[in-house]
């Protein structure tokens, strides 16, 4: 990591800790986050009179070793309070580089595997614990444009991938075949989400997002025909189609482990909540959340069935509480009197501070750039940070991390030369992966390994991308 980049990251952390330019919003999630990631009452006694929110790790370790508070180990909140300040900013260390754009990067739930999807039909599964060795090299056939999304089953046995097609494919990651060439060395079973008996079914549509349910029995998908699909893997058939939005559905996910609630986000600028237990034949949502001025590129659930974040083409991340949602009949869309396309135009400067008159979000986070593609955002891990942060890719080649409560920028990692579409934080270690259109998948970590980071070799050839 260059000296200037280290200084940039350190400066950002210092600014966040001071909190001089940030306001804490007053909401239940503020207190929940502090309970998860802040020091306990006993540890607070170790803090200075001026600042009990920052306690020296040395004091915390000394208090634990001397059994000052009659506790032989740190509480989970104390652990998060200590770990969350060690941000994964050191590097970069190259994981892999391909001759095509990297679109997806995702850790398995336990962090032992990393999945990366590339535009050139490659999906690679890396064994994190064995020096990032490629455990599975998947080559898709008849791929349309790019790998739009991948999802690894909770048991790490199966992987599904999608493209600009109504057919989602599933691969056995646990098989002994390393070089998985679709339907040549291994069967990539196609899960067709289209059905001929749908009267309004289009001949073809694209799948932008696909996710496994927590029990691994279902997948949910978002499509360009304004719909959400649910596919049951046990019965091997599509079980639900919801005509959900007035425009492309770019992102979808299950809200929690139950699988009853589904969140969706669309180019119509609305986030919607769907309760499968009470869906009628008209498929009305349980509620709508209003606040984005442009289309939504990604949604990430906090996992509690209550809170989620969304990335928007209005260059903002928003935090939502579904208890504030409105009925479908009260949707208010802002009429656009300007011509703008995020795929090749910069966002108009005059619109950056514009706010929706009916904004229902809890907080808004700005600074990153959502252009050219469906850039993704995520909550930081619960185990090590108490979901204290929100992080996102950006069109300027950086990964931005914000404090959820204050909104302050705590780090900006700039190692890519072009768009970072996806990024992922290891569920247990201070390690972050970013995948970029420069073809590189890189990792940053704290404190970093003993070897000096290798210089990254840039591709000189440029291609224009519109997705």
Short mmCIF file of N, CA, C and O in Angstrom, two decimals, residues 83-89 105-111 113-114 378-392 399-403 410-411 413 422-434 444-446:
data_model
loop_
_atom_site.label_atom_id
_atom_site.label_comp_id
_atom_site.label_asym_id
_atom_site.label_seq_id
_atom_site.Cartn_x
_atom_site.Cartn_y
_atom_site.Cartn_z
N UNK A 83 -12.41 -5.07 17.76
CA UNK A 83 -12.11 -5.49 16.39
C UNK A 83 -12.55 -4.48 15.34
O UNK A 83 -11.92 -4.34 14.29
N UNK A 84 -13.64 -3.76 15.60
CA UNK A 84 -14.21 -2.90 14.57
C UNK A 84 -13.33 -1.70 14.23
O UNK A 84 -13.54 -1.05 13.20
N UNK A 85 -12.36 -1.40 15.06
CA UNK A 85 -11.49 -0.26 14.75
C UNK A 85 -10.32 -0.66 13.85
O UNK A 85 -9.62 0.19 13.31
N UNK A 86 -10.11 -1.98 13.68
CA UNK A 86 -9.01 -2.45 12.84
C UNK A 86 -9.57 -2.75 11.45
O UNK A 86 -9.93 -3.89 11.13
N UNK A 87 -9.66 -1.72 10.65
CA UNK A 87 -10.28 -1.84 9.33
C UNK A 87 -9.35 -2.50 8.33
O UNK A 87 -8.12 -2.31 8.38
N UNK A 88 -9.89 -3.28 7.40
CA UNK A 88 -9.06 -3.96 6.39
C UNK A 88 -8.62 -3.01 5.29
O UNK A 88 -9.20 -2.96 4.21
N UNK A 89 -7.57 -2.24 5.56
CA UNK A 89 -7.13 -1.22 4.61
C UNK A 89 -5.73 -1.47 4.06
O UNK A 89 -5.29 -0.76 3.15
N UNK A 105 -18.09 -10.81 -6.28
CA UNK A 105 -17.17 -11.40 -5.30
C UNK A 105 -17.95 -11.61 -4.01
O UNK A 105 -18.53 -10.67 -3.46
N UNK A 106 -17.97 -12.86 -3.54
CA UNK A 106 -18.77 -13.22 -2.37
C UNK A 106 -18.07 -14.28 -1.54
O UNK A 106 -17.57 -15.27 -2.09
N UNK A 107 -18.04 -14.09 -0.21
CA UNK A 107 -17.55 -15.12 0.69
C UNK A 107 -18.69 -16.09 1.00
O UNK A 107 -19.87 -15.73 0.99
N UNK A 108 -18.32 -17.34 1.30
CA UNK A 108 -19.29 -18.26 1.88
C UNK A 108 -19.62 -17.79 3.29
O UNK A 108 -18.93 -16.94 3.86
N UNK A 109 -20.66 -18.37 3.89
CA UNK A 109 -21.12 -17.88 5.19
C UNK A 109 -20.05 -17.99 6.27
O UNK A 109 -20.01 -17.20 7.20
N UNK A 110 -19.14 -18.99 6.14
CA UNK A 110 -18.09 -19.16 7.13
C UNK A 110 -16.75 -18.58 6.69
O UNK A 110 -15.76 -18.66 7.42
N UNK A 111 -16.70 -17.99 5.50
CA UNK A 111 -15.49 -17.35 5.02
C UNK A 111 -14.43 -18.28 4.49
O UNK A 111 -13.34 -17.84 4.13
N UNK A 113 -14.59 -20.07 1.68
CA UNK A 113 -14.56 -20.02 0.23
C UNK A 113 -14.87 -18.62 -0.26
O UNK A 113 -15.60 -17.86 0.39
N UNK A 114 -14.30 -18.27 -1.41
CA UNK A 114 -14.61 -17.03 -2.10
C UNK A 114 -15.06 -17.36 -3.51
O UNK A 114 -14.40 -18.15 -4.20
N UNK A 378 -23.22 -3.36 1.22
CA UNK A 378 -23.43 -4.41 2.22
C UNK A 378 -23.27 -3.85 3.63
O UNK A 378 -22.59 -2.84 3.85
N UNK A 379 -23.89 -4.56 4.60
CA UNK A 379 -23.57 -4.35 6.00
C UNK A 379 -22.24 -5.04 6.32
O UNK A 379 -21.94 -6.10 5.77
N UNK A 380 -21.47 -4.45 7.22
CA UNK A 380 -20.25 -5.11 7.68
C UNK A 380 -20.62 -6.31 8.56
O UNK A 380 -21.76 -6.41 9.03
N UNK A 381 -19.69 -7.24 8.80
CA UNK A 381 -20.02 -8.48 9.52
C UNK A 381 -20.50 -8.24 10.94
O UNK A 381 -20.04 -7.31 11.64
N UNK A 382 -21.41 -9.09 11.38
CA UNK A 382 -21.94 -9.01 12.74
C UNK A 382 -20.89 -9.44 13.75
O UNK A 382 -20.72 -8.81 14.80
N UNK A 383 -20.15 -10.50 13.44
CA UNK A 383 -19.23 -11.08 14.42
C UNK A 383 -18.13 -10.09 14.83
O UNK A 383 -17.84 -9.94 16.02
N UNK A 384 -17.51 -9.44 13.86
CA UNK A 384 -16.35 -8.61 14.16
C UNK A 384 -16.65 -7.12 14.31
O UNK A 384 -15.88 -6.39 14.92
N UNK A 385 -17.78 -6.68 13.76
CA UNK A 385 -18.07 -5.23 13.82
C UNK A 385 -19.44 -4.92 14.41
O UNK A 385 -19.75 -3.74 14.62
N UNK A 386 -20.27 -5.93 14.67
CA UNK A 386 -21.61 -5.65 15.15
C UNK A 386 -22.45 -4.92 14.12
O UNK A 386 -23.40 -4.22 14.46
N UNK A 387 -22.10 -5.10 12.82
CA UNK A 387 -22.77 -4.41 11.70
C UNK A 387 -22.76 -2.89 11.91
O UNK A 387 -23.71 -2.19 11.61
N UNK A 388 -21.62 -2.44 12.37
CA UNK A 388 -21.45 -1.01 12.67
C UNK A 388 -21.24 -0.18 11.42
O UNK A 388 -21.48 1.03 11.42
N UNK A 389 -20.80 -0.82 10.33
CA UNK A 389 -20.46 -0.09 9.11
C UNK A 389 -21.32 -0.54 7.93
O UNK A 389 -21.92 -1.62 7.93
N UNK A 390 -21.32 0.31 6.92
CA UNK A 390 -21.89 0.02 5.60
C UNK A 390 -20.77 0.25 4.60
O UNK A 390 -20.05 1.25 4.68
N UNK A 391 -20.60 -0.66 3.65
CA UNK A 391 -19.54 -0.48 2.66
C UNK A 391 -20.08 -0.75 1.26
O UNK A 391 -21.06 -1.48 1.08
N UNK A 392 -19.44 -0.15 0.27
CA UNK A 392 -19.94 -0.21 -1.10
C UNK A 392 -18.82 -0.05 -2.11
O UNK A 392 -17.79 0.58 -1.83
N UNK A 399 -13.43 1.47 -2.76
CA UNK A 399 -14.41 0.88 -1.84
C UNK A 399 -14.58 1.85 -0.68
O UNK A 399 -13.61 2.21 -0.02
N UNK A 400 -15.82 2.26 -0.45
CA UNK A 400 -16.13 3.23 0.60
C UNK A 400 -16.76 2.51 1.79
O UNK A 400 -17.61 1.63 1.62
N UNK A 401 -16.35 2.90 3.00
CA UNK A 401 -16.94 2.37 4.23
C UNK A 401 -17.46 3.53 5.06
O UNK A 401 -16.72 4.48 5.35
N UNK A 402 -18.74 3.45 5.43
CA UNK A 402 -19.39 4.50 6.22
C UNK A 402 -19.76 3.96 7.60
O UNK A 402 -20.09 2.77 7.75
N UNK A 403 -19.73 4.84 8.60
CA UNK A 403 -20.27 4.52 9.91
C UNK A 403 -21.78 4.56 9.83
O UNK A 403 -22.36 5.55 9.42
N UNK A 410 -15.34 6.29 7.00
CA UNK A 410 -14.27 5.80 7.87
C UNK A 410 -13.09 5.26 7.08
O UNK A 410 -11.98 5.19 7.60
N UNK A 411 -13.31 4.86 5.82
CA UNK A 411 -12.18 4.47 4.98
C UNK A 411 -12.58 4.53 3.52
O UNK A 411 -13.75 4.35 3.17
N UNK A 413 -10.72 2.91 0.12
CA UNK A 413 -9.62 2.10 -0.40
C UNK A 413 -9.62 2.23 -1.91
O UNK A 413 -10.55 1.77 -2.59
N UNK A 422 -18.55 -5.02 -7.06
CA UNK A 422 -18.91 -5.76 -5.86
C UNK A 422 -17.73 -5.81 -4.90
O UNK A 422 -16.56 -5.66 -5.31
N UNK A 423 -18.02 -6.03 -3.64
CA UNK A 423 -16.99 -6.17 -2.62
C UNK A 423 -17.59 -6.99 -1.47
O UNK A 423 -18.81 -7.06 -1.32
N UNK A 424 -16.73 -7.62 -0.70
CA UNK A 424 -17.23 -8.44 0.41
C UNK A 424 -16.22 -8.44 1.56
O UNK A 424 -15.01 -8.43 1.34
N UNK A 425 -16.75 -8.43 2.76
CA UNK A 425 -15.97 -8.38 4.00
C UNK A 425 -16.00 -9.78 4.61
O UNK A 425 -17.07 -10.37 4.77
N UNK A 426 -14.85 -10.31 4.97
CA UNK A 426 -14.80 -11.65 5.56
C UNK A 426 -15.65 -11.67 6.83
O UNK A 426 -15.62 -10.73 7.63
N UNK A 427 -16.45 -12.73 7.04
CA UNK A 427 -17.36 -12.74 8.20
C UNK A 427 -16.66 -12.76 9.55
O UNK A 427 -17.29 -12.40 10.56
N UNK A 428 -15.37 -13.13 9.61
CA UNK A 428 -14.68 -13.22 10.89
C UNK A 428 -13.37 -12.43 10.95
O UNK A 428 -13.00 -11.94 12.02
N UNK A 429 -12.67 -12.31 9.84
CA UNK A 429 -11.36 -11.65 9.83
C UNK A 429 -11.47 -10.24 9.26
O UNK A 429 -12.36 -9.96 8.44
N UNK A 430 -10.55 -9.34 9.65
CA UNK A 430 -10.52 -8.00 9.05
C UNK A 430 -9.91 -8.06 7.65
O UNK A 430 -8.78 -7.67 7.43
N UNK A 431 -10.69 -8.58 6.71
CA UNK A 431 -10.24 -8.78 5.34
C UNK A 431 -11.37 -8.40 4.39
O UNK A 431 -12.53 -8.77 4.62
N UNK A 432 -11.04 -7.65 3.35
CA UNK A 432 -12.05 -7.23 2.38
C UNK A 432 -11.58 -7.56 0.96
O UNK A 432 -10.42 -7.37 0.62
N UNK A 433 -12.52 -8.06 0.16
CA UNK A 433 -12.27 -8.40 -1.24
C UNK A 433 -13.04 -7.42 -2.12
O UNK A 433 -14.18 -7.06 -1.82
N UNK A 434 -12.42 -6.99 -3.21
CA UNK A 434 -13.11 -6.14 -4.17
C UNK A 434 -12.91 -6.69 -5.58
O UNK A 434 -11.83 -7.19 -5.91
N UNK A 444 -7.71 -6.64 0.73
CA UNK A 444 -7.05 -5.78 1.70
C UNK A 444 -7.36 -6.34 3.08
O UNK A 444 -8.40 -6.95 3.29
N UNK A 445 -6.46 -6.16 4.01
CA UNK A 445 -6.65 -6.77 5.33
C UNK A 445 -5.93 -5.97 6.40
O UNK A 445 -5.21 -5.01 6.11
N UNK A 446 -6.17 -6.36 7.62
CA UNK A 446 -5.43 -5.80 8.74
C UNK A 446 -4.90 -6.96 9.58
O UNK A 446 -5.65 -7.85 9.94
#
